[in-house]
PDB file of N, CA, C and O and ligand atoms in Angstrom:
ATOM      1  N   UNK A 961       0.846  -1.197   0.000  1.00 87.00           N
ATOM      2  CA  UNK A 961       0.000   0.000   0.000  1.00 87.00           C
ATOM      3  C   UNK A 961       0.879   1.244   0.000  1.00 87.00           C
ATOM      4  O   UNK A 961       1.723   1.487   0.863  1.00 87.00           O
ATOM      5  N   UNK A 962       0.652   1.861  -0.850  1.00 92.00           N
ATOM      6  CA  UNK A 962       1.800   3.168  -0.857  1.00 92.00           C
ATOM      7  C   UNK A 962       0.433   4.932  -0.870  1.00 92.00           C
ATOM      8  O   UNK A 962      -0.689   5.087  -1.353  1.00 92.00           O
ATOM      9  N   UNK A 963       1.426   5.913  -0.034  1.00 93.00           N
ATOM     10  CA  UNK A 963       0.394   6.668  -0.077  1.00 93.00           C
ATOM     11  C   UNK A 963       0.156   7.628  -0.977  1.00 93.00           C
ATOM     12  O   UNK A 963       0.999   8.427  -1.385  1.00 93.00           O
ATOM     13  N   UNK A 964      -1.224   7.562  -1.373  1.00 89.00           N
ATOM     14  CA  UNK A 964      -1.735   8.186  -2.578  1.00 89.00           C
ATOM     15  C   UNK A 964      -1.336   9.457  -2.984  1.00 89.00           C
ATOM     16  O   UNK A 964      -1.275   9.891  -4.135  1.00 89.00           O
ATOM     17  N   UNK A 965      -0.958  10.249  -1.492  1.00 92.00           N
ATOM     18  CA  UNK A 965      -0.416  11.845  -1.688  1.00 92.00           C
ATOM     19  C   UNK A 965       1.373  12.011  -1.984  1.00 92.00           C
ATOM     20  O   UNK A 965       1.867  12.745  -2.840  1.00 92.00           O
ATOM     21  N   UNK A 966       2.289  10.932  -0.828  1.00 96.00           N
ATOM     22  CA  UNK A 966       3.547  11.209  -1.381  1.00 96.00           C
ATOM     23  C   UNK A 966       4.099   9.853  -1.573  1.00 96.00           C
ATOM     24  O   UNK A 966       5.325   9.742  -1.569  1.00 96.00           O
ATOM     25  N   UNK A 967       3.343   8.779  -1.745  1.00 96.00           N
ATOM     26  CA  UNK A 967       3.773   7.632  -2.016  1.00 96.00           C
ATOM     27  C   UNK A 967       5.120   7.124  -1.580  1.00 96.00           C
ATOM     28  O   UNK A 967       6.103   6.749  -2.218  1.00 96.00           O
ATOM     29  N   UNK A 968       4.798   7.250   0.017  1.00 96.00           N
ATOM     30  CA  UNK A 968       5.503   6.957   0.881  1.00 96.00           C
ATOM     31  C   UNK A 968       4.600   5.337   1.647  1.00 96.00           C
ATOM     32  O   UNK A 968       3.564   4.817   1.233  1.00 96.00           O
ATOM     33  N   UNK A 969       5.343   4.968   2.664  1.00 96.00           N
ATOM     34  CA  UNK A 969       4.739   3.434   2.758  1.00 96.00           C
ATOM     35  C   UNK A 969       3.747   3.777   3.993  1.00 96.00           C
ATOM     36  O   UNK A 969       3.826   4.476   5.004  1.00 96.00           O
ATOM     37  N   UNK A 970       2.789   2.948   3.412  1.00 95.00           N
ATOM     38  CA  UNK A 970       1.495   2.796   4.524  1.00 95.00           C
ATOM     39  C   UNK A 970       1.549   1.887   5.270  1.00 95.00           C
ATOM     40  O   UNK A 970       2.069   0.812   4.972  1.00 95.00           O
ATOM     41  N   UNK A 971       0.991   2.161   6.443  1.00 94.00           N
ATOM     42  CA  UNK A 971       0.549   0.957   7.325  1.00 94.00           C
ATOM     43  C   UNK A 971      -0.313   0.682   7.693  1.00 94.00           C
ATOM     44  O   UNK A 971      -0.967   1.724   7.726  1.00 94.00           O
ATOM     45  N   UNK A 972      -1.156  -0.433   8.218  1.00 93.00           N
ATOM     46  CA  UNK A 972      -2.719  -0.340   8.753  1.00 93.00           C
ATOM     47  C   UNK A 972      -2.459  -0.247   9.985  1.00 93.00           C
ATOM     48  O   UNK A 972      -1.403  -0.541  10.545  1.00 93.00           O
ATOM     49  N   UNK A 973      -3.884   0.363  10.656  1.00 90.00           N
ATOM     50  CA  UNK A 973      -3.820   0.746  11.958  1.00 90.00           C
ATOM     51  C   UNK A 973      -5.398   0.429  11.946  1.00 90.00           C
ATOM     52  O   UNK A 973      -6.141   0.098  11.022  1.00 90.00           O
ATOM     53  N   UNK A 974      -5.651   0.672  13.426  1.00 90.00           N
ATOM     54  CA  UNK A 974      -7.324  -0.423  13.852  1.00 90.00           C
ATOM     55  C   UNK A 974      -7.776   1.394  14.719  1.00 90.00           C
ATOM     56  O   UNK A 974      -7.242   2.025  15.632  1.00 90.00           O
ATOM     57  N   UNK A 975      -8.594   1.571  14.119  1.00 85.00           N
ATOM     58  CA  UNK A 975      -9.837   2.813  14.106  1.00 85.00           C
ATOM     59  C   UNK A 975     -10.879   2.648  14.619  1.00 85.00           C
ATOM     60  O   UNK A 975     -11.685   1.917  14.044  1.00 85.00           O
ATOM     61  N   UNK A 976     -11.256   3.313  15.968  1.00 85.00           N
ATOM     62  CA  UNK A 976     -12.735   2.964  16.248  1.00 85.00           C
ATOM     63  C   UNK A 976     -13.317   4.371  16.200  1.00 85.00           C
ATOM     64  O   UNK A 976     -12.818   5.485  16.364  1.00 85.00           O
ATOM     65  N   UNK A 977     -14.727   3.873  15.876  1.00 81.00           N
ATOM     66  CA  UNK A 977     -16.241   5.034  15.407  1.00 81.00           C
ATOM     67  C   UNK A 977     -16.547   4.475  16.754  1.00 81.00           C
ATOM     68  O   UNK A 977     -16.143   3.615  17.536  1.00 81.00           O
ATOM     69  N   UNK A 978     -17.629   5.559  16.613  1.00 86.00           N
ATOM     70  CA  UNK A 978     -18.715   5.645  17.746  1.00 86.00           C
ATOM     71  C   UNK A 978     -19.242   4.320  18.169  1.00 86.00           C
ATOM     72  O   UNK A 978     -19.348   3.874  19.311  1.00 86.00           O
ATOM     73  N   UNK A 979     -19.650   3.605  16.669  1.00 87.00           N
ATOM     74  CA  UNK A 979     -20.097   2.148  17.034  1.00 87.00           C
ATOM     75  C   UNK A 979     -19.469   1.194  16.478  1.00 87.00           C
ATOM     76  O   UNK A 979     -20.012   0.093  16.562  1.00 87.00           O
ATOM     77  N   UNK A 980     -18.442   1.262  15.905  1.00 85.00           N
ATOM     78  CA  UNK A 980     -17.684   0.216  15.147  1.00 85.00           C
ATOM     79  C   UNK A 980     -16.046   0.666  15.235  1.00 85.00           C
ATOM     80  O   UNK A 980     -15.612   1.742  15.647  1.00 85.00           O
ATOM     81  N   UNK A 981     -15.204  -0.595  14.674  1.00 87.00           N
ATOM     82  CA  UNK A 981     -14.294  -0.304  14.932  1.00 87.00           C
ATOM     83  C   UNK A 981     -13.500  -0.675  13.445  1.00 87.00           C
ATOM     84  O   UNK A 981     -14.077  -1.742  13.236  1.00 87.00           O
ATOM     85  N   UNK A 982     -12.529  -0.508  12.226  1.00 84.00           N
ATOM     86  CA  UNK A 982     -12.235  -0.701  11.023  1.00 84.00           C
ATOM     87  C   UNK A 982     -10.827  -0.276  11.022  1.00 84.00           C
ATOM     88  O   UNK A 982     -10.285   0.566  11.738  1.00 84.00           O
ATOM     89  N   UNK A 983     -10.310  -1.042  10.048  1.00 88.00           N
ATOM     90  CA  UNK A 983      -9.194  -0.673   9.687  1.00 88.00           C
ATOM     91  C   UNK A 983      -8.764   0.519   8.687  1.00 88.00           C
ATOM     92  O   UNK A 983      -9.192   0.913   7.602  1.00 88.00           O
ATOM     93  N   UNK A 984      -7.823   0.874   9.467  1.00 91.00           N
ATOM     94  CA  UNK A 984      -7.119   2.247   8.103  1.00 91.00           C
ATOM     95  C   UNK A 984      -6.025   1.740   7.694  1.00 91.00           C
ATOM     96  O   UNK A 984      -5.386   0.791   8.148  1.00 91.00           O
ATOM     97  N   UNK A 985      -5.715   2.790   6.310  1.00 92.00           N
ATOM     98  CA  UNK A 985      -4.482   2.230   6.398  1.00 92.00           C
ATOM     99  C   UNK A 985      -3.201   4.161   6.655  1.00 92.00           C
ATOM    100  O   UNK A 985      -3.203   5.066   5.821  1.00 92.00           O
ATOM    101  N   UNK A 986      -2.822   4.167   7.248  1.00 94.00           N
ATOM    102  CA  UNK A 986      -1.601   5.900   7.861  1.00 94.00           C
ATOM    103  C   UNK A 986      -0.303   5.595   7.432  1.00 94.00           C
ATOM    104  O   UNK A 986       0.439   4.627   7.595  1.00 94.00           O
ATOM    105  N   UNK A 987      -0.216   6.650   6.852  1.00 95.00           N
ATOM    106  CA  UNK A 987       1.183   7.025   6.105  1.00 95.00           C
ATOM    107  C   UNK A 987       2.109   7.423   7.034  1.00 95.00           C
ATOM    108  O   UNK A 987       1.824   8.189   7.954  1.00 95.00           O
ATOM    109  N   UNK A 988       3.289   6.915   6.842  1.00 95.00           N
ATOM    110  CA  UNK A 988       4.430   7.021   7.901  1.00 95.00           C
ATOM    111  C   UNK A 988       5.139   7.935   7.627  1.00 95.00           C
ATOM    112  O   UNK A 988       6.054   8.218   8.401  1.00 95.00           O
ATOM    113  N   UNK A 989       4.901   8.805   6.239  1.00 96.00           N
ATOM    114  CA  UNK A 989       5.743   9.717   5.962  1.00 96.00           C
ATOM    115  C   UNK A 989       4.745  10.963   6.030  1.00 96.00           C
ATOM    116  O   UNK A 989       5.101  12.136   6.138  1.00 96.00           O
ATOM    117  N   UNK A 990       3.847  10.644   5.973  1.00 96.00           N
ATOM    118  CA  UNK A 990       2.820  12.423   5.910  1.00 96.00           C
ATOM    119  C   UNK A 990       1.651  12.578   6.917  1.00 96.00           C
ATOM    120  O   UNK A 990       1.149  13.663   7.209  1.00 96.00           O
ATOM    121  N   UNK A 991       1.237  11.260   7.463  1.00 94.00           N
ATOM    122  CA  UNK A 991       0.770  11.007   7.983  1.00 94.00           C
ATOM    123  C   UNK A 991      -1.140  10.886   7.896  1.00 94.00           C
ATOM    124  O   UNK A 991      -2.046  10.920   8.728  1.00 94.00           O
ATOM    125  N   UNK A 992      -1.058  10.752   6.562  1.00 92.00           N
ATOM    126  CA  UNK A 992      -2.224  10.633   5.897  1.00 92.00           C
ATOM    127  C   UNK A 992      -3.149   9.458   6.315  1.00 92.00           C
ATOM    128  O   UNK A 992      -2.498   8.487   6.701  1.00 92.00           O
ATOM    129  N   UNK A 993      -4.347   9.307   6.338  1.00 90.00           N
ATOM    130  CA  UNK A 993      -4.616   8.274   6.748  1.00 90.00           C
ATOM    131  C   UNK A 993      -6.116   8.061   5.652  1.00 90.00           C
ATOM    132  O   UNK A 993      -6.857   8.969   5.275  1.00 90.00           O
ATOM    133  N   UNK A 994      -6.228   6.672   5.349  1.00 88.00           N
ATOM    134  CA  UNK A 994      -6.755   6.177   4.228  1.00 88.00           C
ATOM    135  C   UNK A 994      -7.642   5.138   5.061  1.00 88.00           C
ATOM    136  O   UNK A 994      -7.222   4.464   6.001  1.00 88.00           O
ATOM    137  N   UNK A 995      -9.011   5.128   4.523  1.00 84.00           N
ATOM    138  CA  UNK A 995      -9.492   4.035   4.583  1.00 84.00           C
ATOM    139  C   UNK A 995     -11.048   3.674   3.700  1.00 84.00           C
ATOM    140  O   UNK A 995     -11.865   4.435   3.182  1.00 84.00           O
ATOM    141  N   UNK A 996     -11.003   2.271   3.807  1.00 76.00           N
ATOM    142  CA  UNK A 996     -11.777   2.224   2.400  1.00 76.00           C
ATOM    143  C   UNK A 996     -13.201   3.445   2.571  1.00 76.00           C
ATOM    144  O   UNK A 996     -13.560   3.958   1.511  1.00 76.00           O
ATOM    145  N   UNK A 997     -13.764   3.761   3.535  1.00 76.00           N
ATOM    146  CA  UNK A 997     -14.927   4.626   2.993  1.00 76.00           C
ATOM    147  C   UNK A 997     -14.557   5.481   2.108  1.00 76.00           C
ATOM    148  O   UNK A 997     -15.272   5.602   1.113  1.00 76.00           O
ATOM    149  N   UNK A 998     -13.152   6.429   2.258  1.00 70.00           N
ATOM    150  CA  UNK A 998     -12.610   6.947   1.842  1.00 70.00           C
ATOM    151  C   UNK A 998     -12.334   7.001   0.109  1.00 70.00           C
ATOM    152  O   UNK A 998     -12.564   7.830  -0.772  1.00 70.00           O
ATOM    153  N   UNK A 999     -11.895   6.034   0.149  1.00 70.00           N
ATOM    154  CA  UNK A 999     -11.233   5.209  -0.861  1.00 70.00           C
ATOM    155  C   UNK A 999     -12.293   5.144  -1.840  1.00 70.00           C
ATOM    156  O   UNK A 999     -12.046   5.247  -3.042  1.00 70.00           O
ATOM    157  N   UNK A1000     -13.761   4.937  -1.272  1.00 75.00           N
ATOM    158  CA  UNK A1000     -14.588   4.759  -1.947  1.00 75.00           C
ATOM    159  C   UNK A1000     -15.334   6.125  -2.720  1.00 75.00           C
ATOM    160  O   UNK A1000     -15.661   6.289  -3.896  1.00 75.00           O
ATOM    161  N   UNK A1001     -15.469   7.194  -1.274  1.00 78.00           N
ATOM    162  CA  UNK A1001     -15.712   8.184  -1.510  1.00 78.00           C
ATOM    163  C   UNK A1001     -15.164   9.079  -3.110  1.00 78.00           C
ATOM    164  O   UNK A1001     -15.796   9.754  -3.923  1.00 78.00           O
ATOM    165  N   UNK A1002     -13.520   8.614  -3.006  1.00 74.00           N
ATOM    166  CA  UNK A1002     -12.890   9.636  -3.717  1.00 74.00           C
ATOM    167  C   UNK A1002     -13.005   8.853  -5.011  1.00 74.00           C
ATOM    168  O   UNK A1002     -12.756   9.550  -5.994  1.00 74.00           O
ATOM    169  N   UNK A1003     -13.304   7.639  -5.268  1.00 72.00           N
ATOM    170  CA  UNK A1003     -13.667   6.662  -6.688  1.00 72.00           C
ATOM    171  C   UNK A1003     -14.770   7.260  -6.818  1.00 72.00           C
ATOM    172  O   UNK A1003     -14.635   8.073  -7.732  1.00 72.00           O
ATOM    173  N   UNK A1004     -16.050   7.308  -6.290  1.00 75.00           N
ATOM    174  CA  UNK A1004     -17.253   7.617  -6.715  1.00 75.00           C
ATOM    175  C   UNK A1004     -17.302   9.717  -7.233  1.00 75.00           C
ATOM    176  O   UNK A1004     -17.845  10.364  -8.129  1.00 75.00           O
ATOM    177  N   UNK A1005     -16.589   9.977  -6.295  1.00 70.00           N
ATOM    178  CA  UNK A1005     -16.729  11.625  -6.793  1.00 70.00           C
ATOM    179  C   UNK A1005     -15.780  12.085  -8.036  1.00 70.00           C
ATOM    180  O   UNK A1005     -16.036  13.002  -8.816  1.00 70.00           O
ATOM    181  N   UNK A1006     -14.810  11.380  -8.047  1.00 61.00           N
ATOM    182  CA  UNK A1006     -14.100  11.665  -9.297  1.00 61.00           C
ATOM    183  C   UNK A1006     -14.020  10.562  -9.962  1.00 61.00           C
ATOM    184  O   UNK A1006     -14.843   9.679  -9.720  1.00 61.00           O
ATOM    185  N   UNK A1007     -13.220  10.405 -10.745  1.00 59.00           N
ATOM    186  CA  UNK A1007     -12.595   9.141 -11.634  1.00 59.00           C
ATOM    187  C   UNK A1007     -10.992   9.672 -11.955  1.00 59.00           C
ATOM    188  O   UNK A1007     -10.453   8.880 -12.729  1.00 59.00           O
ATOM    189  N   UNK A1008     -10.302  10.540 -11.655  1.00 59.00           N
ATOM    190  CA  UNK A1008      -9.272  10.765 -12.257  1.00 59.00           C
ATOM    191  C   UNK A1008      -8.919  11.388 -10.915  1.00 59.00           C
ATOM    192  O   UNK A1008      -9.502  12.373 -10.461  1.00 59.00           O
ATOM    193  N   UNK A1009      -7.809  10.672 -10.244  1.00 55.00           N
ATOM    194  CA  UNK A1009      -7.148  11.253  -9.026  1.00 55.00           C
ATOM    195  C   UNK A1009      -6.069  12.247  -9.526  1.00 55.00           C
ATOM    196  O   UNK A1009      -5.509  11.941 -10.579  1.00 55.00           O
ATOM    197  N   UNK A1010      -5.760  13.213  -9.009  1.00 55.00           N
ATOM    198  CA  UNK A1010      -4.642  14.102  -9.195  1.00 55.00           C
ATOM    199  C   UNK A1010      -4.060  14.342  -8.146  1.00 55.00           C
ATOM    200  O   UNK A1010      -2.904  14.745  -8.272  1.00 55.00           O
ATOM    201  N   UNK A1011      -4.636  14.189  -6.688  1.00 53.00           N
ATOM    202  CA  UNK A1011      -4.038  13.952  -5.627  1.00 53.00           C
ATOM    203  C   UNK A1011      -3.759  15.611  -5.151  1.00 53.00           C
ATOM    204  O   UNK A1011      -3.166  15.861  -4.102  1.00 53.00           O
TER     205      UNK A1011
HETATM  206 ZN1   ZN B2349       2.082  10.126   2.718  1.00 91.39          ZN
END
């Protein structure tokens, strides 16, 4: 998994919501943090990442 902004290396990390708890995945170099809602979000609103 490399990160989408400086494509530096990701790691997963364990995230809890209010009622649930999911995995991300946080950038060790920017400290970005990714996870699929996300992931999904930014597929469905665009189609062409530019970051
Ligand atoms: Zn990064």
């Amino acid at each position: 998994m490399r990160c989408p902004r400086c494509q530096g290396r990701m790691f997963a990390e364990k995230y809890y919501d209010f009622v649930r708890s999911f995995d991300a995945w946080k950038c060790s170099c920017c400290g970005d943090v990714v996870d699929s809602t996300i992931l999904q979000n930014r597929a469905r609103s665009s189609s062409s990442f530019l970051g």
